Structures are given as C-alpha cells and as structure tokens.
Coordinates of C-alpha atoms in Angstrom, one line a residue:
M176 CA 91.9 99.8 126.3
I177 CA 89.6 102.7 127.1
V178 CA 86.5 103.5 125.1
T179 CA 84.5 106.5 126.2
A180 CA 81.0 107.1 125.0
L181 CA 78.2 109.5 125.6
P182 CA 74.5 108.5 125.6
C183 CA 72.9 108.7 122.2
M184 CA 70.0 111.1 122.6
P185 CA 67.3 111.9 120.0
S186 CA 68.3 115.0 118.1
A187 CA 66.3 118.2 118.8
M188 CA 66.3 118.8 115.0
H189 CA 63.8 116.6 113.2
L190 CA 65.6 114.9 110.3
P191 CA 63.6 114.2 107.2
H192 CA 62.3 110.8 106.5
P193 CA 64.9 108.7 104.7
K194 CA 62.7 108.2 101.6
S195 CA 62.4 112.0 101.2
L196 CA 66.2 112.1 100.5
P197 CA 66.8 111.9 96.7
M198 CA 69.8 109.6 96.9
F199 CA 68.5 107.2 99.5
E200 CA 67.5 104.4 97.2
S201 CA 70.6 104.6 95.0
S202 CA 73.0 104.7 97.9
A203 CA 71.6 101.7 99.7
C204 CA 74.1 98.9 100.6
Q205 CA 73.0 95.8 98.7
D206 CA 75.3 93.4 100.5
Q207 CA 75.6 93.3 104.2
N208 CA 79.1 91.7 104.0
T209 CA 80.5 94.6 102.1
C210 CA 78.7 97.6 103.5
T211 CA 81.1 99.8 105.5
M212 CA 79.7 102.2 108.1
N213 CA 80.7 105.8 108.3
H214 CA 82.6 107.1 111.4
T215 CA 80.3 110.1 111.6
D216 CA 81.1 111.0 115.2
H217 CA 84.7 109.8 115.4
V218 CA 87.4 111.8 117.1
G219 CA 90.2 109.3 117.3
S220 CA 93.3 108.9 119.3
L221 CA 95.4 106.5 117.2
L222 CA 98.1 104.2 118.4
G223 CA 101.4 105.9 118.9
P224 CA 103.7 104.9 116.0
T225 CA 106.9 103.8 117.9
V226 CA 107.8 100.7 119.6
E227 CA 108.6 102.6 122.8
E228 CA 105.1 104.0 122.8
Y229 CA 103.7 100.5 122.6
R230 CA 105.5 99.9 125.9
R231 CA 104.5 103.2 127.5
R232 CA 100.9 103.8 126.4
P233 CA 97.7 101.9 126.6
L234 CA 95.7 101.7 123.4
V235 CA 93.2 104.5 123.7
F236 CA 90.4 105.4 121.3
Q237 CA 88.2 108.3 122.4
V238 CA 84.9 108.6 120.6
G239 CA 82.7 111.6 120.9
G240 CA 79.0 110.8 120.7
G241 CA 77.6 107.5 122.0
F242 CA 74.6 105.2 122.1
P243 CA 72.0 103.6 124.4
S244 CA 71.8 99.9 125.1
M245 CA 72.7 98.2 121.9
I246 CA 71.0 95.0 123.1
S247 CA 67.7 96.8 123.5
M248 CA 68.1 98.4 120.1
L249 CA 68.8 95.2 118.4
E250 CA 65.9 93.5 120.2
T251 CA 63.7 96.3 118.9
W252 CA 65.1 95.8 115.4
Q253 CA 65.0 92.0 115.3
G254 CA 62.2 91.0 117.7
H255 CA 59.7 93.8 117.5
T256 CA 59.3 94.6 113.8
G257 CA 55.8 95.8 114.5
R258 CA 57.1 98.4 117.0
W259 CA 59.8 99.4 114.5
A260 CA 57.3 100.0 111.8
S261 CA 55.2 102.1 114.1
L262 CA 58.0 104.4 115.0
E263 CA 57.8 108.0 113.8
P264 CA 60.2 108.6 110.8
H265 CA 62.6 110.8 112.7
H266 CA 62.8 108.3 115.6
R267 CA 63.6 105.6 113.1
W268 CA 66.3 107.8 111.6
T269 CA 67.8 108.5 115.1
T270 CA 67.8 104.7 115.8
L271 CA 69.5 104.1 112.5
G272 CA 72.2 106.6 113.4
C273 CA 72.8 104.9 116.7
L274 CA 73.1 101.6 115.1
R275 CA 75.7 103.1 112.7
K276 CA 77.6 104.2 115.8
A277 CA 77.4 100.7 117.2
K278 CA 79.1 99.5 114.0
L279 CA 81.8 102.1 114.5
Y280 CA 82.5 101.0 118.0
G281 CA 82.6 97.4 116.8
L282 CA 85.2 98.4 114.2
I283 CA 87.2 100.2 116.9
L284 CA 87.1 97.2 119.2
G285 CA 88.3 95.0 116.4
L286 CA 91.1 97.3 115.5
S287 CA 92.1 97.6 119.1
A288 CA 92.4 93.8 119.4
C289 CA 94.4 93.6 116.2
F290 CA 96.8 96.3 117.3
L291 CA 97.3 94.8 120.8
V292 CA 98.3 91.5 119.1
M293 CA 100.8 93.4 116.9
A294 CA 102.1 95.3 119.9
S295 CA 102.7 92.0 121.8
Y296 CA 104.9 90.7 119.0
V297 CA 106.9 93.9 119.0
L298 CA 107.4 93.8 122.8
E299 CA 108.6 90.2 122.5
G300 CA 111.1 91.2 119.8
D301 CA 109.8 88.5 117.5
K302 CA 108.7 90.1 114.2
K303 CA 108.9 86.9 112.1
G304 CA 105.4 85.6 111.5
L305 CA 103.7 88.7 112.8
L306 CA 100.5 89.2 110.9
L307 CA 100.2 92.7 109.6
T308 CA 97.0 94.6 109.3
P309 CA 95.2 93.5 106.1
S310 CA 94.9 95.6 103.0
P311 CA 92.5 98.4 103.7
Y312 CA 90.4 97.2 100.8
H313 CA 89.7 94.0 102.6
F314 CA 89.1 95.7 106.0
A315 CA 85.3 95.7 105.8
S316 CA 85.4 91.9 106.2
L317 CA 86.6 92.4 109.8
I318 CA 83.4 94.3 110.7
N319 CA 80.5 92.3 112.0
Q320 CA 77.7 93.5 109.8
G321 CA 75.0 91.7 111.8
P322 CA 71.9 90.1 110.3
F323 CA 70.4 93.3 108.9
P324 CA 72.3 95.7 106.6
L325 CA 71.5 99.3 107.3
N326 CA 70.1 101.3 104.5
L327 CA 72.0 104.5 104.8
S328 CA 71.7 107.7 102.8
V329 CA 74.8 109.2 101.3
A330 CA 73.2 112.6 101.5
K331 CA 72.4 112.3 105.2
D332 CA 76.1 112.2 106.3
Y333 CA 77.1 114.9 103.8
A334 CA 77.1 117.7 106.4
S335 CA 79.2 115.7 109.0
I336 CA 81.7 114.7 106.4
K337 CA 82.0 118.3 105.1
L338 CA 82.7 119.3 108.7
A339 CA 85.4 116.7 109.0
V340 CA 87.0 117.8 105.7
K341 CA 86.9 121.5 106.9
A342 CA 88.6 120.5 110.2
I343 CA 91.3 118.6 108.2
V344 CA 91.9 121.5 105.8
S345 CA 92.3 123.9 108.7
K346 CA 95.1 121.8 110.1
V347 CA 97.1 121.4 107.0
Q348 CA 100.7 122.6 107.6
F349 CA 103.8 121.8 105.6
T350 CA 106.6 121.4 108.1
S351 CA 110.2 120.4 107.3
R352 CA 111.7 117.2 108.5
Q353 CA 114.9 116.5 110.3
V354 CA 117.2 114.7 107.9
P355 CA 119.3 112.0 109.6
D356 CA 123.1 112.1 109.2
L357 CA 125.1 109.4 107.4
K358 CA 126.3 107.9 110.7
E359 CA 122.8 107.2 111.9
L360 CA 121.9 105.6 108.6
I361 CA 125.0 103.3 108.7
Q362 CA 124.2 102.3 112.2
S363 CA 120.7 101.4 111.2
E364 CA 121.6 99.4 108.1
P365 CA 125.3 98.4 108.4
H366 CA 125.1 95.5 105.9
L367 CA 123.7 97.7 103.1
F368 CA 126.7 100.1 103.4
S369 CA 129.2 97.2 103.6
V370 CA 128.0 95.9 100.2
I371 CA 127.6 99.0 98.1
P372 CA 130.8 101.0 97.5
R373 CA 131.1 104.8 97.6
Q374 CA 132.4 105.1 94.1
F375 CA 131.3 103.4 90.8
L376 CA 133.1 102.4 87.6
P377 CA 134.2 105.3 85.4
N378 CA 133.1 105.5 81.7
V379 CA 130.0 103.6 82.5
K380 CA 126.8 105.7 82.6
N381 CA 125.0 103.2 85.0
P382 CA 126.3 103.0 88.6
C383 CA 128.2 99.7 88.5
W384 CA 131.2 98.2 90.4
Y385 CA 133.1 95.0 90.7
E386 CA 133.1 92.8 93.8
E387 CA 135.2 89.8 94.5
H388 CA 133.4 86.4 94.2
S389 CA 134.7 83.8 96.6
G390 CA 132.4 80.9 95.7
N391 CA 133.5 77.8 93.8
M392 CA 132.3 76.3 90.6
S393 CA 129.9 73.9 92.4
S394 CA 128.1 76.6 94.3
D395 CA 124.8 78.1 93.2
P396 CA 125.2 81.9 93.1
Y397 CA 121.3 82.3 93.3
G398 CA 120.5 79.4 95.6
S399 CA 119.6 81.6 98.6
N400 CA 118.0 84.4 96.6
L401 CA 114.6 84.9 98.2
Y402 CA 113.1 86.5 95.0
A403 CA 113.9 83.3 93.2
R404 CA 112.4 81.2 96.0
Y405 CA 109.1 83.1 96.2
S406 CA 108.6 84.0 92.6
R407 CA 107.9 80.9 90.5
R408 CA 107.3 83.1 87.4
F409 CA 111.0 84.1 87.4
R410 CA 112.7 80.8 88.0
T411 CA 113.4 80.5 84.3
I412 CA 115.2 83.8 84.4
F413 CA 117.3 82.7 87.3
D414 CA 118.1 79.4 85.6
Y415 CA 119.5 81.5 82.7
L416 CA 121.5 83.7 85.1
R417 CA 123.0 80.6 86.7
S418 CA 124.1 79.2 83.3
A419 CA 125.7 82.5 82.3
F420 CA 127.2 83.4 85.7
W421 CA 130.6 81.8 85.5
E422 CA 131.3 83.0 82.0
H423 CA 130.6 86.6 83.1
L424 CA 133.0 86.5 86.0
H425 CA 136.0 88.8 85.4
R426 CA 139.3 87.1 86.2
R427 CA 142.3 88.9 87.5
G428 CA 145.0 86.5 88.4
E429 CA 143.7 83.9 90.7
R430 CA 140.7 86.0 91.8
H431 CA 137.2 86.3 90.3
Y432 CA 135.1 89.4 90.2
R433 CA 131.4 89.9 89.3
M434 CA 129.9 93.1 88.1
R435 CA 127.2 94.6 90.3
C436 CA 124.9 97.5 89.4
L437 CA 122.2 99.7 90.9
P438 CA 119.5 101.4 88.8
Y439 CA 120.5 104.6 87.0
F440 CA 116.9 105.8 87.5
Y441 CA 113.8 104.8 89.5
I442 CA 110.1 105.2 88.6
I443 CA 108.9 105.8 92.1
G444 CA 105.2 106.5 91.9
Q445 CA 102.3 106.8 92.2
P446 CA 100.1 103.7 92.0
K447 CA 97.3 103.9 89.5
C448 CA 99.0 106.9 87.8
G449 CA 100.3 105.3 84.7
T450 CA 103.6 103.9 85.9
T451 CA 103.0 100.5 84.2
D452 CA 102.4 102.3 80.9
L453 CA 105.5 104.4 81.3
Y454 CA 107.5 101.2 82.2
D455 CA 106.3 99.3 79.2
R456 CA 107.2 102.1 76.8
L457 CA 110.7 102.7 78.3
R458 CA 111.4 99.0 78.0
L459 CA 111.3 99.4 74.2
H460 CA 114.2 101.9 74.2
P461 CA 117.4 100.1 73.0
D462 CA 119.5 101.7 75.7
V463 CA 117.2 100.9 78.7
R464 CA 117.1 97.8 80.8
F465 CA 115.0 97.0 83.8
T466 CA 115.0 94.5 86.7
T467 CA 113.9 91.0 85.9
F468 CA 110.3 92.1 86.9
K469 CA 108.6 95.4 87.3
E470 CA 108.2 96.0 91.0
P471 CA 110.8 94.4 93.4
H472 CA 109.5 96.7 96.3
W473 CA 112.9 96.1 98.0
W474 CA 113.4 99.5 99.5
T475 CA 109.9 99.7 101.0
R476 CA 108.9 96.1 101.8
K477 CA 111.3 93.2 101.0
R478 CA 114.1 94.9 102.9
F479 CA 112.0 94.5 106.0
G480 CA 110.8 91.0 105.2
I481 CA 107.3 91.9 103.9
I482 CA 106.2 89.7 101.1
R483 CA 102.5 89.9 101.4
L484 CA 100.7 91.8 104.1
S485 CA 98.5 88.8 104.9
E486 CA 101.6 86.7 105.6
G487 CA 103.2 89.1 108.0
F488 CA 107.0 89.5 108.4
Q489 CA 109.2 86.8 106.8
N490 CA 113.0 86.7 106.4
R491 CA 114.4 90.1 105.4
Y492 CA 115.7 90.2 101.9
P493 CA 119.4 91.1 101.9
V494 CA 120.7 93.7 99.5
E495 CA 122.5 91.0 97.5
D496 CA 119.1 89.5 96.5
Y497 CA 118.1 92.9 95.2
L498 CA 121.3 93.4 93.3
D499 CA 120.8 90.0 91.7
L500 CA 117.8 91.4 89.9
F501 CA 120.1 93.6 87.8
D502 CA 122.5 90.9 86.8
L503 CA 121.0 90.3 83.4
A504 CA 121.5 94.0 82.5
A505 CA 125.0 94.0 84.2
Y506 CA 126.0 91.1 81.9
Q507 CA 125.1 93.3 78.8
I508 CA 126.9 96.4 80.2
Q509 CA 130.0 94.3 80.9
D510 CA 130.0 92.6 77.5
N511 CA 129.7 95.9 75.8
M512 CA 132.4 97.5 77.9
L513 CA 135.0 94.7 77.6
G514 CA 134.1 93.5 74.1
N515 CA 134.1 96.8 72.4
A516 CA 136.9 98.9 74.0
S517 CA 137.1 101.2 71.0
R518 CA 133.3 102.0 71.3
S519 CA 133.2 102.1 75.1
H520 CA 131.7 105.6 75.2
E521 CA 128.9 104.6 72.9
Q522 CA 128.2 101.2 74.4
G523 CA 128.5 102.4 77.9
N524 CA 125.2 104.3 77.5
I525 CA 123.1 101.4 78.6
I526 CA 121.1 102.3 81.8
I527 CA 119.0 100.3 84.2
G528 CA 115.7 101.3 85.6
E529 CA 113.6 100.1 88.6
A530 CA 109.8 100.7 88.7
S531 CA 108.4 100.0 92.2
A532 CA 105.4 102.4 92.6
S533 CA 105.7 102.1 96.4
T534 CA 109.1 103.8 96.6
M535 CA 107.8 107.3 96.8
W536 CA 105.3 106.9 99.6
D537 CA 105.4 103.6 101.4
N538 CA 107.2 103.8 104.7
N539 CA 104.7 101.8 106.7
A540 CA 107.3 99.3 108.0
W541 CA 109.3 101.9 110.0
V542 CA 107.2 101.5 113.1
Y543 CA 108.4 97.9 113.7
F544 CA 112.1 98.6 113.2
Y545 CA 113.0 102.2 114.1
D546 CA 112.5 103.1 117.8
N547 CA 113.6 106.7 117.8
T548 CA 111.0 109.2 116.6
T549 CA 110.1 112.9 116.8
D550 CA 106.4 113.8 117.2
G551 CA 105.4 110.4 115.8
E552 CA 107.3 110.8 112.5
P553 CA 109.7 108.1 111.2
P554 CA 113.3 108.9 111.8
F555 CA 114.4 107.5 108.5
L556 CA 112.7 107.4 105.1
V557 CA 113.4 105.3 102.0
Q558 CA 115.0 108.2 100.2
D559 CA 117.5 108.7 103.0
F560 CA 119.1 105.3 102.3
I561 CA 118.9 105.7 98.5
H562 CA 120.6 109.1 98.7
A563 CA 123.3 107.7 101.0
V564 CA 124.4 105.0 98.5
Q565 CA 123.4 106.8 95.3
P566 CA 123.4 110.6 95.6
N567 CA 123.2 111.1 91.8
A568 CA 120.2 108.9 91.1
K569 CA 117.3 110.1 89.0
F570 CA 113.6 109.6 89.7
I571 CA 110.5 109.8 87.6
V572 CA 107.1 110.5 89.3
M573 CA 103.8 110.0 87.4
L574 CA 100.8 111.7 89.1
R575 CA 97.2 112.1 88.3
D576 CA 94.2 113.9 89.8
P577 CA 94.3 112.4 93.3
V578 CA 90.5 112.2 93.4
E579 CA 90.4 110.0 90.3
R580 CA 93.5 108.1 91.4
L581 CA 91.7 107.1 94.6
Y582 CA 88.6 105.8 92.8
S583 CA 90.8 103.9 90.3
D584 CA 92.8 102.4 93.3
Y585 CA 89.5 101.3 94.9
L586 CA 88.3 99.7 91.6
Y587 CA 91.6 97.9 91.0
F588 CA 91.6 95.8 94.1
G589 CA 89.6 92.6 94.0
I590 CA 86.9 93.4 96.6
A591 CA 83.3 92.0 96.2
N592 CA 80.3 94.1 95.4
K593 CA 82.1 97.3 94.5
S594 CA 79.9 100.3 93.8
A595 CA 80.0 104.1 93.9
E596 CA 77.9 104.1 97.1
D597 CA 80.4 101.7 98.8
F598 CA 83.3 103.9 97.7
H599 CA 81.5 106.9 99.2
E600 CA 81.1 105.0 102.6
R601 CA 84.8 104.1 102.6
V602 CA 85.9 107.6 101.8
S603 CA 83.7 108.9 104.6
D604 CA 85.2 106.4 107.1
S605 CA 88.8 107.2 106.0
L606 CA 88.3 111.0 106.2
Q607 CA 87.0 110.8 109.8
L608 CA 89.9 108.5 110.8
F609 CA 92.3 111.0 109.3
E610 CA 90.6 113.8 111.1
G611 CA 90.9 111.9 114.4
C612 CA 94.6 111.5 113.9
L613 CA 95.1 115.2 113.3
A614 CA 93.4 115.9 116.6
E615 CA 96.6 114.5 118.3
F616 CA 99.4 114.4 115.8
P617 CA 101.0 116.8 113.3
M618 CA 100.0 116.2 109.6
R619 CA 103.3 114.5 108.6
A620 CA 103.0 112.1 111.5
C621 CA 99.5 111.2 110.3
V622 CA 100.6 110.7 106.7
Y623 CA 103.3 108.3 107.9
N624 CA 101.2 106.7 110.7
T625 CA 101.2 102.9 109.9
T626 CA 98.2 102.3 112.1
L627 CA 96.1 104.9 110.4
N628 CA 97.2 103.9 106.9
N629 CA 96.2 100.3 107.5
A630 CA 92.9 101.2 109.1
M631 CA 91.6 103.6 106.4
P632 CA 89.3 101.7 104.1
V633 CA 90.7 103.6 101.1
R634 CA 94.3 104.9 100.7
L635 CA 93.7 108.6 101.0
Q636 CA 97.3 109.3 102.0
V637 CA 98.7 108.1 98.7
G638 CA 97.2 111.1 97.0
L639 CA 98.9 113.6 99.3
Y640 CA 101.7 114.0 96.7
I641 CA 103.3 117.2 97.9
V642 CA 104.0 115.7 101.4
Y643 CA 106.2 113.0 99.8
I644 CA 107.8 115.3 97.2
L645 CA 108.8 117.8 99.8
D646 CA 110.4 115.0 101.8
W647 CA 112.3 113.7 98.7
L648 CA 113.5 117.2 98.1
T649 CA 115.1 117.3 101.5
V650 CA 117.8 114.9 100.2
F651 CA 117.7 115.2 96.4
R652 CA 117.9 118.2 94.1
K653 CA 114.8 119.2 92.1
D654 CA 116.6 118.5 88.8
Q655 CA 116.9 114.9 89.9
I656 CA 113.2 114.4 90.0
L657 CA 111.0 114.5 86.9
V658 CA 107.3 115.0 87.8
L659 CA 104.8 114.1 85.1
R660 CA 101.0 114.1 84.9
L661 CA 99.1 111.1 83.6
E662 CA 96.6 113.4 81.9
D663 CA 99.3 115.0 79.8
H664 CA 100.7 111.5 79.0
A665 CA 97.3 110.3 77.9
S666 CA 96.8 113.2 75.5
N667 CA 100.3 113.4 74.1
R668 CA 102.5 110.4 74.7
K669 CA 105.2 111.6 72.3
Y670 CA 105.6 114.8 74.3
T671 CA 106.0 113.1 77.7
M672 CA 108.2 110.4 76.4
H673 CA 110.6 113.0 74.9
R674 CA 110.7 114.7 78.3
V675 CA 111.7 111.3 79.8
F676 CA 114.3 110.6 77.1
N677 CA 115.9 114.1 77.7
F678 CA 115.8 113.7 81.5
L679 CA 117.6 110.3 81.2
R680 CA 120.0 111.7 78.6
L681 CA 119.1 109.0 76.1
G682 CA 120.2 109.2 72.5
P683 CA 118.0 109.9 69.5
L684 CA 115.8 107.2 68.1
T685 CA 114.8 106.3 64.5
E686 CA 111.3 107.3 63.5
Q687 CA 110.2 103.7 63.4
K688 CA 111.4 103.0 66.9
E689 CA 109.9 106.2 68.3
A690 CA 106.6 105.4 66.7
E691 CA 106.7 101.9 68.3
I692 CA 107.3 103.4 71.7
T693 CA 104.8 106.3 71.5
K694 CA 101.9 104.7 69.5
S695 CA 101.4 101.4 71.3
P696 CA 98.2 100.9 73.2
A697 CA 98.0 102.0 76.8
S698 CA 98.9 99.5 79.5
N699 CA 97.0 98.5 82.6
T700 CA 93.8 100.3 81.9
R701 CA 90.5 99.8 83.8
R702 CA 88.9 96.4 83.5
P703 CA 85.6 96.2 81.6
A704 CA 83.8 94.9 84.7
D705 CA 84.9 98.0 86.6
R706 CA 84.0 100.4 83.7
I707 CA 80.4 99.3 84.1
L708 CA 80.3 100.7 87.6
G709 CA 80.6 104.2 86.2
P710 CA 82.0 107.2 87.9
M711 CA 82.0 108.0 91.6
L712 CA 79.0 109.9 93.1
P713 CA 79.1 113.7 92.5
I714 CA 79.0 114.4 96.3
T715 CA 82.0 112.0 96.8
K716 CA 84.0 113.8 94.2
E717 CA 83.1 117.2 95.7
I718 CA 84.2 116.1 99.2
L719 CA 87.5 114.6 97.9
Q720 CA 88.3 117.7 95.8
E721 CA 87.9 119.9 98.9
F722 CA 90.1 117.5 100.9
Y723 CA 92.9 117.4 98.3
S724 CA 92.7 121.1 97.4
P725 CA 95.3 122.5 99.8
F726 CA 97.8 119.8 99.0
N727 CA 97.3 120.4 95.2
Q728 CA 97.8 124.1 95.7
K729 CA 101.1 123.6 97.5
L730 CA 102.2 121.1 94.8
A731 CA 101.4 123.5 92.0
K732 CA 103.4 126.2 93.8
V733 CA 106.4 124.1 94.4
L734 CA 106.5 122.8 90.8
H735 CA 105.6 126.2 89.3
N736 CA 102.8 124.6 87.3
D737 CA 99.1 125.3 87.8
S738 CA 98.1 122.2 85.9
F739 CA 98.8 120.3 89.1
L740 CA 95.6 121.9 90.5
W741 CA 93.6 119.5 88.3
K742 CA 90.8 122.0 87.8
S743 CA 89.7 120.9 84.3
D744 CA 91.0 117.4 83.7
T745 CA 88.6 114.6 82.9
G746 CA 90.4 111.6 84.3
W747 CA 91.8 108.3 82.9
A748 CA 90.4 104.9 82.4

C-alpha cells in the first residue's frame, strides 16, 4: 500500500474565524461517533474492479495535500489547551483543517486494510464467508473519531466541494457498452439456462412452462429452498405450498410435471422512489399476483450468495429457489387453465410481478465472480441474463428527484444521530470519492465500481438514473420499460395507475375496485422521527442539484420529457 502526502502548510490566504461563519454553530457535529470528515483534498486511485487486477496491482491511494506530524498536533490539542487557546484564529483554522485531513488518511488506511482482506479471499478462491464492505450508512463507525470531535463549518468546505462537483460534471460522458453474446452468458451461468426453457406455454399470458418432477411422495419439494431456510416470516407460506404441491402436479401417464413461471413484469427501481406504494396498489388488482414477498433480490444478490452484507457470501441460491417463490401464483394459473377450458382466454390473463428495487442498479457482486472486464466495467449486467431467458419481459421504473431521493435514503437507514449537517458531511465525502475515481476510470466504470459504491457514505450512484436506463436499453426495447415519476404519482395516483394498467394490458376494473386501488393511503412514507429532522441544508441541496444536473438533462432528452429535469418539484415524504 502506498500513501503519498505533502506537508500541510499554513495557507497564505487568511481564512475567517470559524465563529464569523453564519452556519458554524448549526453545522457542528454533536456526536463524535457519528461525525464523518470531508475528503476535502482527496484525489483517489480506487481499487481496480476485477479479480485479475487484485493479483496484478498493489492497493494504491494517492492523496493530494498532506499534514505535519499528527502526534505533535494531537499533543497540542490534548495536552496544551492553553497554547491552543492562544493561537491566532486563522492558525486554529489551519490546524483544524489538517486534523480533518488526518481523519481522511485514517479512513483511507481503514479502507485499504478492509480491501486487502477482501482481495486475499478472492485470490484464494474462497468466497464463502467473505465479509463484504458494510453498508455505506454504517461506514462512519469504522473511522476512529478520537477523543475530540471537530467542530466543522459546512460553509467552509463549500468552495472545495463546488470545485469537486465542477470537475465531475466536466467528465460526464455517456458511452455505450459492449453487450455480451448469448454464448458468453450461457458459459457464465450454465445452470440458469438449463432450467429455463426457450419457449413458454401458449394461451397463457404469463411466461410459464411444465418441467418433469422426479421426486417421490415422501420428499419435501421445498426442503432445500434457501429462502424458506432464512426467512422465518414465510415458513407458513411454504408449509401451505408443501401441502398443495402434490395435488397440483400434472400427471401424464406415469410421469409427473409441475408448472413453473417467471414474472410477466418487474418493478425494478429505484429505492425510496415509491416502489412499495406501487407494489401495494398493484397487489389489489384481481389479475395481478406477486412473489411470496416483495423483494427477493435474486438477480442482484441471492444469485451470488449475498443474504446480508454484514454476513458476507453464503451459499448461492439456485434458480429453482427463485422459481419456487412463484408457485402460489402458478397454482392459480394452472387451476384456471385446466379447470375452465372454455374460459381459458379470459382466465389466462393472470400475471405475476416481481418487485426488487435493486434490479435496475445493483451489480456490485460482479467483481467477485466475473474476471473479464473492459476499462473496469462489468462484462455482464443483470439485464443481460433477464433478456436472455425472457426477451419479452416488461419493466416498471419509478423515479423521483435524485436530490430528494438521496436524503430520503439517508433518513431511512437506521443510523444514530442523523442530522442535516451529518448528511452534508457524508455528501461531501462521497462527492470527492467519486471525483477521485473519475481521475482514473471512465464514468460508467465508476458507477459500477464496487469498491467506490461501498466506500461512499451515501449512495450517490443510485440517483444516476440515465446511466442505468441507457444500459437497460441496450438489450430491451423502449416500449418494454415504463418510466414513472413519484411526484406525478403523489399528485394523481389514478393517472399513474391507469398508465400501469395499460402498460401491463390489464382489463378494466369496476369503479369500486379502482377506487380501492387509487385512494388508499400511501405506503412506506417517512417516519415521524425522521420528519422532525426537517429538510437538508440549502447548500447541500444546491451542490447535489449541480451534481445530478447533467444526468437529469440526458434523462429528459432520452425520455422526451422535461419533467425529468425536476426543476419545480417539491419532493415526497
């Protein structure tokens, strides 16, 4: 590991005394265990994203700007309070800035150690039990805050963060990706393609098929299902599926066949954009069924053995376990198809949905499983595999102002001592990490860089909607993807739900049923405790708006809809 640093010299420009800055008191970190330092002078060289690069390259972080002896500075701080009090205001401010840099280097050293451990597992080829980088919202706990929290001014770092955003915006380029061919996908996931057929049953709207079942009456068809093993809440559902399994086998001579189904449509994103509310309303439609629970996360996580990030890699969930989640709906489709032959066209309209909000954006597991890469970008994305097995699938995307989405995302996760000031610090850290990545890698490589995504204290990349949508459009047609705005849904649910019904080709509803679907209260809104915190700081909002602006402009252009510029929306609880 190499860390380069330059001496931290007093600035020739005399900075104002901290108390003269209007936001100094309000932006103070109140809890030393949750105060996250800004990477104000970070120019990062992030870990290369492929297994091969783990083998070839040392872990290098290059940091511009440095500091004098931290021991002497801490001694001045802790052991010589009289001297500290006697320092001139601008010297105090310079020392505070250097201490902030010390925190940054401590963070980098902690990250480096974590990534080296991860790399060692990859080199040994043993991914089971590998501890993944924690959620970015719990990342501050890895930083040694020391005995004294630093009282930092939000306004002080405004200029440096603005420069970082300006550097990022200047490097935004929307490049096309190389789509893998089917042979490459089959070689990567042969079992997936051996289970799912190339054609589905006719006269059934949902993609379903029959597979031969070779088990005997005494075997448990769900005994090895990892969803059933790890999800206690759904064991009752699996108990019912076991009891109904044998009566739903289709017998043909001496052989038994079970109906299998994939989703007709997917709600693929984004998190904190109203996907739960859309899911809850669609569940009320008489022709719509969903998986046994809302978010299986199979394509993005369980397929690779990720159950919880804190637990690392476990056993990979086979595709059969994922298909089991559709059995309850498959039973109903089969009952309607076989029991009402004269009404098969009408009854065959039942469709199944899947609503994992990670499907659109989360490809973070690729670095551990796919060795071949181009310019640090993943060779395969989730949509490549879905398209290969289900080329006619439909997708619903719900978006909201990415600035408000990020703040809602921050408030949602259970971190201690949340505040608008803490959010600002985390945004500042994340922006400078992102800028450091762009110094070495293309933009798409940074968006999909697992190391960067896990290191950023807030999930900036989730709001870069156009990057993901353009990549989905490399394999799916535009008419297969319905993009909605949460702001429109909040103001006129009837309008957005009618768009969804038409997109899914669902039949008309009675007035009573339509009212039940469109007038029910909103789901998964902000908790009362988080509402008390109020909005983000105005300067944080200004910085984020500038950061997301070029991405929103491209999104509005691709979708031919200027409302995706989010210039006048007020947000969502």
